[in-house]
Every structure is written in structure tokens, then in C-alpha cells.
Tab-separated table of C-alpha atoms in Angstrom:
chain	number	residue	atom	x	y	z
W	1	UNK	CA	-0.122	-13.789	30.185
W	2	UNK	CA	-3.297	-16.069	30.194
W	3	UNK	CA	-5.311	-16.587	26.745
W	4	UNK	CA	-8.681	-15.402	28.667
W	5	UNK	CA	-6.608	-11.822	29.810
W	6	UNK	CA	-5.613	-11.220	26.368
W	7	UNK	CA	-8.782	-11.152	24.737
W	8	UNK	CA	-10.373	-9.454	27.602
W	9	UNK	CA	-8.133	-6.413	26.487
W	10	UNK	CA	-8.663	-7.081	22.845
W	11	UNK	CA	-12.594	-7.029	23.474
W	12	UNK	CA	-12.545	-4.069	25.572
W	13	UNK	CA	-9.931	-1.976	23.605
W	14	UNK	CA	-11.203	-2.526	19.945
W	15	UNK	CA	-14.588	-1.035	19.482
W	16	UNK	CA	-13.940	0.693	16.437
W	17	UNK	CA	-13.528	-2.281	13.792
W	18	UNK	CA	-12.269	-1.816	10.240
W	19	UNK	CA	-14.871	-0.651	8.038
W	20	UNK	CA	-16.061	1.662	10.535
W	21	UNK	CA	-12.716	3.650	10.866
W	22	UNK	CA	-12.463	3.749	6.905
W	23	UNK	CA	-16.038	5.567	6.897
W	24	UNK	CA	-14.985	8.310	9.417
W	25	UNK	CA	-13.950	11.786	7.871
W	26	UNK	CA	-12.256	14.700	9.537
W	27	UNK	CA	-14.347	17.812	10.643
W	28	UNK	CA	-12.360	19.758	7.469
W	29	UNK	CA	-14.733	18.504	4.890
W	30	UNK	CA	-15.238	21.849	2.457
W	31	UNK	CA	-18.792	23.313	3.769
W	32	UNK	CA	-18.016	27.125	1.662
W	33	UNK	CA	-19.664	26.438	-1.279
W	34	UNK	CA	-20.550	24.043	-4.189
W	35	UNK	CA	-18.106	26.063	-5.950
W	36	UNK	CA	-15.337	25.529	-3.534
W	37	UNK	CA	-16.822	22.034	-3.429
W	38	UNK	CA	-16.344	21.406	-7.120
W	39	UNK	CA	-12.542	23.086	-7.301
W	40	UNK	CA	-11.502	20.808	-5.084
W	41	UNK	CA	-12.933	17.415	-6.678
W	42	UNK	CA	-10.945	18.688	-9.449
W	43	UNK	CA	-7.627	19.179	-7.917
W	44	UNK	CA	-7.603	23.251	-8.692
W	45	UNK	CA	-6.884	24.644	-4.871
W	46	UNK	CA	-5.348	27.570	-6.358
W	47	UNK	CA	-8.684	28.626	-6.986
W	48	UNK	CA	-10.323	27.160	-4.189
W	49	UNK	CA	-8.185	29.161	-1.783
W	50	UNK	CA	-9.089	32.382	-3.382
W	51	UNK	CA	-12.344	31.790	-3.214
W	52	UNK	CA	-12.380	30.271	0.224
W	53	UNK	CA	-9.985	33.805	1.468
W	54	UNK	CA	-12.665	35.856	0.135
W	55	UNK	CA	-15.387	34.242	1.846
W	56	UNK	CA	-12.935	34.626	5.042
W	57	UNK	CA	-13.005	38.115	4.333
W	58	UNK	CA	-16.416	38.228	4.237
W	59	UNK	CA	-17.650	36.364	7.357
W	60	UNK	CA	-14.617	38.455	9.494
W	61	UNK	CA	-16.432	42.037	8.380
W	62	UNK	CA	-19.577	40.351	9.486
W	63	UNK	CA	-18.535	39.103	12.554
W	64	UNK	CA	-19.789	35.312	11.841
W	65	UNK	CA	-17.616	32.321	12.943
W	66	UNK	CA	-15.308	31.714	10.536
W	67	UNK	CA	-13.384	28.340	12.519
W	68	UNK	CA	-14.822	25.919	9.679
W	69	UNK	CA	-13.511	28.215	6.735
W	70	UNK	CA	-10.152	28.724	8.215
W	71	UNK	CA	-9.707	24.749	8.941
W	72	UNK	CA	-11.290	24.227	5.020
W	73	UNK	CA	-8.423	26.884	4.159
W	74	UNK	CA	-5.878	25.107	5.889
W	75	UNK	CA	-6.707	22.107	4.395
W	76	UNK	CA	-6.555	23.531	0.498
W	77	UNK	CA	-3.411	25.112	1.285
W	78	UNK	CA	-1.670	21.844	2.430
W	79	UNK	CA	-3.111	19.782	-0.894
W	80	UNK	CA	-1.579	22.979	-3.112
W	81	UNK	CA	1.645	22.362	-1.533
W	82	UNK	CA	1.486	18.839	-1.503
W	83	UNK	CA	0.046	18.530	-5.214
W	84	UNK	CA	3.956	20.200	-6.290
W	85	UNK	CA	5.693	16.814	-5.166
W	86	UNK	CA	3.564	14.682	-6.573
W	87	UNK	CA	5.517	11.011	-7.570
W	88	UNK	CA	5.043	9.776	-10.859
W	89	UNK	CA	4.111	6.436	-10.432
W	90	UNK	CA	2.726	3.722	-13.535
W	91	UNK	CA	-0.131	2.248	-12.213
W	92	UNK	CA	-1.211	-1.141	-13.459
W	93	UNK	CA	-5.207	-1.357	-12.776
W	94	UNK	CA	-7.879	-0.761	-10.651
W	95	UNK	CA	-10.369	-3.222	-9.457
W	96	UNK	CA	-13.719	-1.714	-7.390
W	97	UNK	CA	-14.748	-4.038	-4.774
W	98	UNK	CA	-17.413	-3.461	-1.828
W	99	UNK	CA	-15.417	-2.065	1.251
W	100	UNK	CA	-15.704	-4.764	3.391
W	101	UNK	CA	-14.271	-7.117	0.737
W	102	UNK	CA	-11.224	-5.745	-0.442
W	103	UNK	CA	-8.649	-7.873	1.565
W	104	UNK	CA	-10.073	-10.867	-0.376
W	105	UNK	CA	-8.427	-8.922	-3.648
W	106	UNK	CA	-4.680	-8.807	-2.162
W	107	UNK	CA	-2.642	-11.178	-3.911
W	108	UNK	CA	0.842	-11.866	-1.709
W	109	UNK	CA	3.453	-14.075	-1.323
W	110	UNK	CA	3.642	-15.711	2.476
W	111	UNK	CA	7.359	-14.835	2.357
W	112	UNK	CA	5.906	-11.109	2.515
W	113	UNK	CA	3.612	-11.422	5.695
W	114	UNK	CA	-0.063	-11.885	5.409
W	115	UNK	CA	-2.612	-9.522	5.560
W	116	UNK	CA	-6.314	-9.823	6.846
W	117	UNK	CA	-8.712	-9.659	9.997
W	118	UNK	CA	-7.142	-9.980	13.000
W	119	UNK	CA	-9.745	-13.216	14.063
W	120	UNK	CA	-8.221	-14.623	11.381
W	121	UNK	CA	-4.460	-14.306	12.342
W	122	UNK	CA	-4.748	-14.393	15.807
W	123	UNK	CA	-5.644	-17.701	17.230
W	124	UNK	CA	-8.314	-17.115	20.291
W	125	UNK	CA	-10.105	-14.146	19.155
W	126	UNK	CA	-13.785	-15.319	19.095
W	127	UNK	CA	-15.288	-14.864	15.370
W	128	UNK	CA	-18.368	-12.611	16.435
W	129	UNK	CA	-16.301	-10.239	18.385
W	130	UNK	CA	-15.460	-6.570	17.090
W	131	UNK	CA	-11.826	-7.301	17.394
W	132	UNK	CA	-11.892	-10.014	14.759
W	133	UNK	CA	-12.797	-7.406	12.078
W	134	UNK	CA	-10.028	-5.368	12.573
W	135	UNK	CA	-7.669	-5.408	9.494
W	136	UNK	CA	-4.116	-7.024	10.645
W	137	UNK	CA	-0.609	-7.383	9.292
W	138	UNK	CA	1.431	-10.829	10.316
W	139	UNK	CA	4.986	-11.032	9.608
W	140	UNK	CA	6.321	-13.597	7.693
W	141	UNK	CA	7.961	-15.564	10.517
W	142	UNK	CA	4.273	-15.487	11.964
W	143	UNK	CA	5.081	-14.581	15.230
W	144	UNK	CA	4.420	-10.645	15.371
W	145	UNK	CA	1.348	-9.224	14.751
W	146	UNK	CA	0.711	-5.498	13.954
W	147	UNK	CA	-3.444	-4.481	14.312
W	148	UNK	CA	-4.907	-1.176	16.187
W	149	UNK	CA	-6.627	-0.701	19.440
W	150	UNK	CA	-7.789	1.778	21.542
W	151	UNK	CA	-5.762	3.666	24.024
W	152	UNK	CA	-6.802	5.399	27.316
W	153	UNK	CA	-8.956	8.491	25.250
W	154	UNK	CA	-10.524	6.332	23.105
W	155	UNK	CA	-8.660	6.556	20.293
W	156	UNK	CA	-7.457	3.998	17.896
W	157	UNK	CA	-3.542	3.435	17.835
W	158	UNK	CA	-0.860	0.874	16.207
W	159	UNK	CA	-0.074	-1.916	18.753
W	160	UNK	CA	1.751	-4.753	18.577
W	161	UNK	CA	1.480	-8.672	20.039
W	162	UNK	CA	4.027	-11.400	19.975
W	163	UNK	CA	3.632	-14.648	19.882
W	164	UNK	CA	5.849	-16.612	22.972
W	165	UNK	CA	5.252	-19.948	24.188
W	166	UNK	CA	2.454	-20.218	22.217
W	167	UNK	CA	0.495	-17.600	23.232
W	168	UNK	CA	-0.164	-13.824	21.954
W	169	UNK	CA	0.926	-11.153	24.349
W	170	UNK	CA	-1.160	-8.461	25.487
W	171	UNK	CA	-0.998	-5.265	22.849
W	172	UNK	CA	1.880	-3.141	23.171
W	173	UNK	CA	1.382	0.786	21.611
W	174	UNK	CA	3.874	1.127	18.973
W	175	UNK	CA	6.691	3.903	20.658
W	176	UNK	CA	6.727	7.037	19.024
W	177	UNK	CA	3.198	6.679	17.409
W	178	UNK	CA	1.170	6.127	20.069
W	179	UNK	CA	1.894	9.949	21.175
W	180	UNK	CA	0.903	11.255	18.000
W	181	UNK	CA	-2.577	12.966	17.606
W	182	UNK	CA	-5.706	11.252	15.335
W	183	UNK	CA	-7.077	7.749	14.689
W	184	UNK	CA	-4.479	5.436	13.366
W	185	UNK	CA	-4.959	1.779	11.801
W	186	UNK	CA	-4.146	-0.648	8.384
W	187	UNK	CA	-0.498	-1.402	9.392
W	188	UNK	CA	1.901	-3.146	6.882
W	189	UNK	CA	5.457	-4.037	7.133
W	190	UNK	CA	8.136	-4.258	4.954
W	191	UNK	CA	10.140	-7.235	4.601
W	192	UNK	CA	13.026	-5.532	6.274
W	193	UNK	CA	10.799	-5.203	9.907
W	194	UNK	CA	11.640	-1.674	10.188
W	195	UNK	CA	9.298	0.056	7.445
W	196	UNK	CA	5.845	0.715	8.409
W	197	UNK	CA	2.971	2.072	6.319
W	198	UNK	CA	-0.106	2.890	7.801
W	199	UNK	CA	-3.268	5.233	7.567
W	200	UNK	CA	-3.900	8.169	9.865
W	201	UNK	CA	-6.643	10.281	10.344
W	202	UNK	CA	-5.048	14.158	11.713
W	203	UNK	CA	-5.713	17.543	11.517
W	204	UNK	CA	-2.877	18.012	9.412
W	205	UNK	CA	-3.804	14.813	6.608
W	206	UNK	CA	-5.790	16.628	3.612
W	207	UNK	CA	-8.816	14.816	4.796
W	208	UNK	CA	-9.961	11.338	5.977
W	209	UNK	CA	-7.850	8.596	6.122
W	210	UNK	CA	-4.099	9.327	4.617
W	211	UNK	CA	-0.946	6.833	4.367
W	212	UNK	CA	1.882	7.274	6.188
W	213	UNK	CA	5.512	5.697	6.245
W	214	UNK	CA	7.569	5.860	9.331
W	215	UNK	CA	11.096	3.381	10.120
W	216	UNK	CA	11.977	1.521	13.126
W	217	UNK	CA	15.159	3.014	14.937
W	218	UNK	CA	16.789	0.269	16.836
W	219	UNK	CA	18.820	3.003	19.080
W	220	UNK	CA	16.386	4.697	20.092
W	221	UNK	CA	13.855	1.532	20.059
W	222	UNK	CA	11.192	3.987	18.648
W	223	UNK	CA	9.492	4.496	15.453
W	224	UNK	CA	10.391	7.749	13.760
W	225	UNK	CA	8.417	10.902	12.965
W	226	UNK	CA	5.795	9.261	10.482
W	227	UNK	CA	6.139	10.967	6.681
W	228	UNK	CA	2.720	11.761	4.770
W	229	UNK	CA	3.863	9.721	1.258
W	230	UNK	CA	1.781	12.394	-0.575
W	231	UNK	CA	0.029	12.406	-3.668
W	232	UNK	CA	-1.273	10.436	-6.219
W	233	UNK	CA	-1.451	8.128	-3.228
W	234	UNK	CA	-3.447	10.282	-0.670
W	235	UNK	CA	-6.563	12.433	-1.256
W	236	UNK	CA	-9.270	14.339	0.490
W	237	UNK	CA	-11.177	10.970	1.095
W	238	UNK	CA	-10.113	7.982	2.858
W	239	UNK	CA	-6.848	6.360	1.596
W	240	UNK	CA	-5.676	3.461	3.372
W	241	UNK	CA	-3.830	0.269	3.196
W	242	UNK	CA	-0.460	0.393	1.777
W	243	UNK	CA	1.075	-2.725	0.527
W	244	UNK	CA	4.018	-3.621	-1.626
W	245	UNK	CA	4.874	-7.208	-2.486
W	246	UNK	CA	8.300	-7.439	-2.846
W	247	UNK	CA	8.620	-10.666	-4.410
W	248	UNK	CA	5.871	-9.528	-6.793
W	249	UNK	CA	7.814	-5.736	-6.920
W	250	UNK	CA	3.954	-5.064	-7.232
W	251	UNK	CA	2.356	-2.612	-4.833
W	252	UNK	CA	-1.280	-1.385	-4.109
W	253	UNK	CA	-3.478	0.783	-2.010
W	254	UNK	CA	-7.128	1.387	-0.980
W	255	UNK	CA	-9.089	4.547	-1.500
W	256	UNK	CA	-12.908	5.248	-1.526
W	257	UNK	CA	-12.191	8.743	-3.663
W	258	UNK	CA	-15.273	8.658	-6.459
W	259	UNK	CA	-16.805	5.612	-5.043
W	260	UNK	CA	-20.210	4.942	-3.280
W	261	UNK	CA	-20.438	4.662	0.002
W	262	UNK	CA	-20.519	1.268	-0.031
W	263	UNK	CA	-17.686	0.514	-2.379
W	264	UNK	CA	-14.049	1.383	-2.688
W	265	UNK	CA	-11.138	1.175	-4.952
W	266	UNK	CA	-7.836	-0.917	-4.989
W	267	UNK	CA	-5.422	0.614	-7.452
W	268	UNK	CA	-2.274	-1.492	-8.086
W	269	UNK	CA	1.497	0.353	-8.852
W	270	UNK	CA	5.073	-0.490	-9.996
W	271	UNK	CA	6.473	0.593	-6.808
W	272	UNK	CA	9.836	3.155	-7.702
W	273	UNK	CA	13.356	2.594	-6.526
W	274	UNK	CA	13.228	6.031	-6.648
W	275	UNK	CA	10.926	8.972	-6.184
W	276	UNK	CA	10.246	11.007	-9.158
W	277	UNK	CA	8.363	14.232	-8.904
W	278	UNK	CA	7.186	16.270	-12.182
W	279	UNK	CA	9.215	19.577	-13.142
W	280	UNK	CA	6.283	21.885	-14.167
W	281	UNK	CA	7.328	25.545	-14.849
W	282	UNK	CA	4.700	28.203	-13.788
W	283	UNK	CA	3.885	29.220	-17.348
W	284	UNK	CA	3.702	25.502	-18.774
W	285	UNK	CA	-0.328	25.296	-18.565
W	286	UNK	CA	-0.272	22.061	-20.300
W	287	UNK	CA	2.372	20.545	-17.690
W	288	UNK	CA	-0.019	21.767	-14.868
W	289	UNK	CA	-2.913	20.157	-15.947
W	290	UNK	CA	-1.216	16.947	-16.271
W	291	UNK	CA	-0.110	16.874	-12.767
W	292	UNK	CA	-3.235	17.927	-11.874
W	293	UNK	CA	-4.702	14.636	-13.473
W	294	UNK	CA	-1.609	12.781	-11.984
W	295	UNK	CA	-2.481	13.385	-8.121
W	296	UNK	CA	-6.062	12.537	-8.923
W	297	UNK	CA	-5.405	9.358	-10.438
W	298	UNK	CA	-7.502	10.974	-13.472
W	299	UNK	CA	-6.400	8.077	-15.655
W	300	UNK	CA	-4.430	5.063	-15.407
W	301	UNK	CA	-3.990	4.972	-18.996
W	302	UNK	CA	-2.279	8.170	-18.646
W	303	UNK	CA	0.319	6.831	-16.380
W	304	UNK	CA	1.231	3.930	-18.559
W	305	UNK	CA	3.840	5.772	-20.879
W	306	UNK	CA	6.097	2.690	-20.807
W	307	UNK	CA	3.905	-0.307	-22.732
W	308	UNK	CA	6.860	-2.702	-22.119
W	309	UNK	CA	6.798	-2.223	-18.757
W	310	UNK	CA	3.309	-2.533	-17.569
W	311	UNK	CA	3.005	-5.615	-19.884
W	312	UNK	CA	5.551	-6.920	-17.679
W	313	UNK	CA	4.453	-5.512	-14.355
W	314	UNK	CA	0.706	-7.105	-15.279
W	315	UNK	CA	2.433	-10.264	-15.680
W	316	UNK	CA	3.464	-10.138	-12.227
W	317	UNK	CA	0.809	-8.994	-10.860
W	318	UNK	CA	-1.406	-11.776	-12.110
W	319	UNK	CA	1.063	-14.876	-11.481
W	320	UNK	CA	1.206	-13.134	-7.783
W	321	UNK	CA	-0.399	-16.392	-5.626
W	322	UNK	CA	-3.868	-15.516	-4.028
W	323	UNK	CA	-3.088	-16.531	-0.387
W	324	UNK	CA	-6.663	-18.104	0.964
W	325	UNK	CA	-4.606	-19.825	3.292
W	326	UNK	CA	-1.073	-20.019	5.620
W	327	UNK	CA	-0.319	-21.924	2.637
W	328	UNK	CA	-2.966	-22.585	-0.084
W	329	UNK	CA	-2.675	-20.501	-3.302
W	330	UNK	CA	-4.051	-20.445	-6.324
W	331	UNK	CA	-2.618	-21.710	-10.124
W	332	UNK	CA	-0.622	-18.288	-11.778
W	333	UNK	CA	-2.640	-16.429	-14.416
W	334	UNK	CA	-0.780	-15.875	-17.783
W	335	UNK	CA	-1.210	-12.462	-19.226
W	336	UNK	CA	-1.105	-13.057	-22.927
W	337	UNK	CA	-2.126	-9.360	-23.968
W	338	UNK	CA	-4.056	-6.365	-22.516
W	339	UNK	CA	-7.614	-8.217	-23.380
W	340	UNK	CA	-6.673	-12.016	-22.670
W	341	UNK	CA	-5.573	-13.390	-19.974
W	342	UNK	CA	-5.122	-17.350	-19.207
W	343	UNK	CA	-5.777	-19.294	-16.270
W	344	UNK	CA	-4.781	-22.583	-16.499
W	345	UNK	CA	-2.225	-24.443	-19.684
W	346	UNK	CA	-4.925	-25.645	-21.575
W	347	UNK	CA	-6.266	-22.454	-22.467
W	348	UNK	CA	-3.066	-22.030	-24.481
W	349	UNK	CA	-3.802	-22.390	-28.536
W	350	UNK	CA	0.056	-23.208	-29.368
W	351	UNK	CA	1.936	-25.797	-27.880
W	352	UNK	CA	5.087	-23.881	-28.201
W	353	UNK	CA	3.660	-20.838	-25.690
W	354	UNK	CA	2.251	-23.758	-23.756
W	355	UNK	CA	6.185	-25.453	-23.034
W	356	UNK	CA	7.384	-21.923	-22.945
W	357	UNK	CA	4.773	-21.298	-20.101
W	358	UNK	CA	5.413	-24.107	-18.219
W	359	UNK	CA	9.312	-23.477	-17.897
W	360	UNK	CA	8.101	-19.939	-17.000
W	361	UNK	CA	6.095	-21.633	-14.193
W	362	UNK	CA	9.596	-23.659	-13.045
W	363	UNK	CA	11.674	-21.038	-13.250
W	364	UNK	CA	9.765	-19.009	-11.147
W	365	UNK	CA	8.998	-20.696	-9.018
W	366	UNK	CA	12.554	-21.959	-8.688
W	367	UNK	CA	13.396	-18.000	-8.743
W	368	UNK	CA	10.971	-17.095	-5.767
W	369	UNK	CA	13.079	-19.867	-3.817
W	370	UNK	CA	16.404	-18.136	-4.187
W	371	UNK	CA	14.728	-14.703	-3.317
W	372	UNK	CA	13.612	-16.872	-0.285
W	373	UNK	CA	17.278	-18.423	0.210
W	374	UNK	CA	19.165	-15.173	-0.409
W	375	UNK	CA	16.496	-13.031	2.012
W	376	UNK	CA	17.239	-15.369	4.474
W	377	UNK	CA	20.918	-15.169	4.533
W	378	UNK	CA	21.235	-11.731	4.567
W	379	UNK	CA	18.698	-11.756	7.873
W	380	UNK	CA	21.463	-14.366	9.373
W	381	UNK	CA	24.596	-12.288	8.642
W	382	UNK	CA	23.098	-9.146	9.452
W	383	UNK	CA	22.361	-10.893	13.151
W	384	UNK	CA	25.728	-12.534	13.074
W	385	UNK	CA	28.665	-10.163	15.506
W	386	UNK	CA	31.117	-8.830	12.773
W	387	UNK	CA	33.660	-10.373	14.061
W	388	UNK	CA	31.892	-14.017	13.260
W	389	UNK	CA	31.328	-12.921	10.207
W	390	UNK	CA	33.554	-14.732	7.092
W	391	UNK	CA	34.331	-13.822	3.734
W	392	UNK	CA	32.626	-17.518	2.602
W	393	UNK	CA	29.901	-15.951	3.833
W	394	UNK	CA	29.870	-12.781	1.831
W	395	UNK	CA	30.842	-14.606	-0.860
W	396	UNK	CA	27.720	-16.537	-0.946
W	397	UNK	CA	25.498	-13.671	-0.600
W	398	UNK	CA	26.963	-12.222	-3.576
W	399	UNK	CA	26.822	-15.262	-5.275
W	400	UNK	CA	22.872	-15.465	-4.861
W	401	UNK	CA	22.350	-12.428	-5.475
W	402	UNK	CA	24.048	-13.008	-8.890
W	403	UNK	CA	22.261	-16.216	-9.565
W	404	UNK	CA	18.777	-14.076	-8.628
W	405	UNK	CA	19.477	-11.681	-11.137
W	406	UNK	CA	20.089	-13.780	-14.092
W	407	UNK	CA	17.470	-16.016	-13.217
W	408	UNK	CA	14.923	-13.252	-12.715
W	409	UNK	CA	15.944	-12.100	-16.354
W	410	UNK	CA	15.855	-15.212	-17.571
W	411	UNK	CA	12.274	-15.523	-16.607
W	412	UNK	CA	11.422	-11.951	-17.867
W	413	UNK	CA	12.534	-13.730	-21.380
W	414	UNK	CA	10.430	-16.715	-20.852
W	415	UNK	CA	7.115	-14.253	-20.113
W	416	UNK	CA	8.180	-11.782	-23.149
W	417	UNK	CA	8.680	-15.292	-25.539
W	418	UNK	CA	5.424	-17.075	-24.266
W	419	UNK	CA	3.484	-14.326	-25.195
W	420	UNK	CA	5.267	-13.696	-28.469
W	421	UNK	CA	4.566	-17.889	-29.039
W	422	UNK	CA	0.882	-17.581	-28.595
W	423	UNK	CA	0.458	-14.872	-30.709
W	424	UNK	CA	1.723	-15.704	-33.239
């Protein structure tokens, strides 16, 4: 298909660009009371629905509409329920930016995909167009690119180009979601091409934007029934942009909850290998107000319960390259201590921490090589017929996959020993 076609359909599909879809809300914003109002902010639906039925009551032995109370009913029941499985996740920190700035704050490795504006991404999307603002997600092989566009009613849904012979292919809806109801948008995939997180906006969210996570079925060539990942990450504002860097094993998402209009708030996680809800019994009132303060993200302090392991996860975080570029990034930060944290060798005050941080440096950089090397084998024998497949080959996987894990650890020594070194 001709360059000029494809952004004729880009142009004419795309009105609704990236900031503007994270400023919509749903029609189930709490209009009851500043009561109901205030319960809400604070997590306590049990409440809220009580007084929200009563007020139901009311307006039905009056004879007033009572659509808007119902749908603000609806909407407290769902968070109650939803507020039960809440994950415990450790989050790292927080950083505020201004909301049409945060993708400038995503640190991530180019082995992960990139994520930004689709002008940016896409070659041939003119800079000044409303398609350029859209927020993207390019795989790592560069050659797939997930964004959202608009479909016959108007509404914004997941699509998909390719790039062949050098050129982007017209937007394909994503089968499976394009069906579903509500405005969709902020794609990211996994590293393993199947696992997509994404936002939604539907009458069934608990209000604005929430994240979804839905998996690629190569039988059926569809995307599954998305999943509503639940709370601390979604909220009754807008919640959006889920990304994990795996390389990093750092994740982070997007919210505007408690922020001015004008701003919003990227929180960063130690993503779990598995999910973890809390066991509250219905007398513990302590318990309950701690998950309470959980789903609301109350306190990230509160979430840190493991010092040795947010230490290590900040480290991570920070020597995470800044991509500003297909490939330009930035020197690693060292993370001496909660308060200090280097950017460059020569800020080091012993020259022991400063050797010890420069064999960190090798090492992982070496380390992020072998994730590379081993990543990429497993892509080629999982695309190779089984019965091409040898044991050499197995046996090589398994090898690197040794040789990551000792060489990851080692470099977890080298962080824990620089730090130890320079503060001495």
C-alpha cells in the first residue's frame, strides 16, 4: 500500500490524540453527595453503597430519575469487590510529571520495544498532525507497531501496522478487541509478543481510564477476553500505561489519581512472579485499613517492608538506560543510599567503590548481552519444527540460562559491595 494512502487513514482515523483520551472520564463519576464523594476518595465503598442505596430509596418513593445513582452504585459495588483482591506489590517511587511529558520519564532497554508518539516511530507521519501524538508501542525487532485509531463509530481501538518492504501497512483492529465496548489506547507488549497491556475506558472499569491484560492465542489468531489487573494499579481516575522492563524486572504505570489537571503520576513497581492478594478476616479492623491504604497507593513507604529489596530494585531502576534514541542512552546512575545517588565515577569518594562500580558497569553490561543472546535463542528454537530440533541445542539454552543466573548474582554482589565500599 502507497505511503500517501497510509497516512490518509492515519489522519482521518486518529482524531482523538493522547492527552485528550487520558482527560476523558466515564458518565459514572459519583454526583450523590460530597459525602458519597469523600467515601470514595478514601477507598470506604462499604459505606458509600449504603449511603448511595438509601438515596436510591429515596429518589424511587419520589419518583425522580434515579439512572445516575444506580450507574454510581454499580460502580462502588465493583471497587468493593475488586478492593478484596488487591496484589501486594513494593513500589519503588513516584515521580509527578506534567501529562503530556511523562513518556520522556520511561527508562527501557531497546531489547524491550520502545515506547513513545507514534510520529516518532512511524516514519511518514507528518509532525503537526493529530496522529503523531498518539502514544505508540514498537517491538523490539522494529517492525510492528501497536497505536489506536478510530473505527467506523468513532471510537478509539488497538490497531496494528507492519512494516514490509519498507513501508507501514494500513492499521489493522486488533481481533477480539476491536468488538469490545469503550475507548481503548496506551498499548504495550511483552517481550514474549503475546501479552498485551492496555487502558480501557467501559462501563464496567471503576471509572476513567483502567489497565487491562489480555494474551495472543495463535489458534484462534485472536486476542483473548481482556482481564481488569485490579487494584492498587487501577482507580476511579484515569490509569493508563502499563509497562514492565524485563531486563530491568522494573515495571511502572501512569495515573492522574490526586493530581491537577494538568499533571499526573508515574509510580514505578517490582513486578511479582506471582500474584499475592492480602488475607484480611472480617473482624481484623487493623488488616482492613491497611488494604484500604494498599489499593490507594496511600503510601509507598508502606509497601516497602523488604529494605533489601527495594535497595536493590532502585538500583535497577536507576542504571535502566534512558532511551532518547533507537540507540542513544544515557551513563547508569549509581544508587549509593536512599538520599544519594551518583551519576557519573567521579562522584565516587573511595576508589575502592569506584573499581567496584566500574566492574559493576562491565558485568552488566556483559549480563544484559547474554539476556540478549539467551532471549534470542529461545525465539529460534521455539520457531524451529520439533523434529529439527537437537539436544546441542537445548543444551545451550540451558547452559545460558545458567551462565545468566550466576552472572546476574554476581552483579547483585558487585551493587550490594559498591555501596558497602563507599560508605564506609
Amino acid at each position: 500500500m502507497k505511503k500517501i494512502c497510509i497516512l490518509a487513514l492515519l489522519l482521518g482515523s486518529s482524531l482523538v490524540a493522547t492527552t485528550a483520551l487520558a482527560q476523558q472520564k466515564t458518565a459514572t463519576t459519583p454526583a450523590a453527595t460530597s459525602s458519597v464523594h469523600k467515601l470514595m476518595e478514601q477507598y470506604r465503598w462499604s459505606e458509600a453503597r449504603t449511603l448511595l442505596e438509601g438515596e436510591l430509596a429515596s429518589l424511587k418513593r419520589l419518583k425522580k430519575p434515579t439512572t445516575q445513582v444506580e450507574a454510581d452504585l454499580r460502580q462502588v459495588q465493583r471497587a468493593q469487590q475488586m478492593m478484596e483482591g488487591t496484589e501486594r506489590v513494593v513500589f519503588i517511587d513516584s515521580l509527578v510529571v506534567s501529562r503530556d511529558a511523562f513518556l520522556q520519564a520511561f527508562p527501557l532497554h531497546s531489547d524491550c520495544g520502545k515506547v513513545g508518539r507514534l510520529g516518532d516511530l512511524m516514519k511518514g507521519v507528518p509532525a503537526d498532525s493529530p496522529a503523531a501524538s498518539i502514544t505508540a508501542y514498537r517491538n523490539q525487532l522494529a517492525d510492528i507497531i501497536f497505536y489506536h485509531t478510530m473505527d467506523t463509530t468513532g471510537v478509539s481501538k488497538l490497531c496494528s501496522s507492519s512494516l514490509i518492504a519498507g513501508e507501514w501497512t494500513a492499521p489493522t483492529l486488533l481481533p477480539g478487541l476491536c468488538e469490545l465496548e469503550g475507548q481503548q489506547g496506551y498499548p504495550f507488549v511483552m517481550q514474549d509478543g503475546q501479552t498485551l497491556y492496555f487502558a480501557a475506558q467501559t462501563a464496567e472499569g471503576l471509572g476513567g481510564y483502567d489497565i487491562y491484560v489480555t494474551r495472543y492465542n495463535a489458534e484462534s489468531k485472536s486476542y483473548v477476553h481482556p482481564e481488569n489487573i485490579g487494584m492498587p494499579f487501577n482507580s476511579p481516575a484515569n490509569d493508563y500505561m502499563y509497562v514492565v522492563d524485563e531486563l530491568s524486572n522494573v515495571g511502572w504505570f501512569v495515573t492522574d489519581r490526586r493530581q491537577p489537571a494538568d499533571k499526573v503520576c508515574i509510580y514505578f513497581f517490582q513486578p511479582n512472579t506471582m500474584r499475592e492478594t492480602f488475607a484480611i478476616a472480617p473482624e481484623d479492623v487493623q488488616g482492613k485499613e491497611q488494604l484500604r491504604r494498599a489499593a490507594r497507593i496511600a503510601s509507598i513507604a508502606e509497601t516497602q517492608t523488604d529494605a533489601e529489596l527495594v535497595a536493590d530494585a532502585r538500583q535497577r531502576l536507576h542504571a535502566t538506560p534512558h532511551t532518547s534514541g533507537d540507540n542513544e542512552a544515557t551513563t547508569p546512575r549509581f544508587v549509593i543510599n536512599d538520599q544519594t545517588v551518583y551519576t557519573s565515577l567521579q562522584q565516587f569518594k573511595s576508589d575502592a567503590a569506584r573499581r567496584i562500580a566500574e566492574q559493576w558497569q562491565s558485568e552488566k553490561a556483559r549480563l544484559v548481552k547474554l539476556e540478549q543472546l539467551l532471549e534470542s535463542s529461545r525465539k529460534n528454537l521455539a520457531t524451529t519444527p520439533k523434529e529439527h530440533r537437537s539436544e546441542a541445542s537445548n543444551a545451550a539454552i540451558l547452559k545460558l540460562e545458567q551462565d545468566c543466573s550466576a552472572l546476574a548474582q554476581q552483579v547483585k554482589t558487585l551493587e550490594k559491595n559498591m555501596r558497602s565500599a563507599e560508605l564506609q
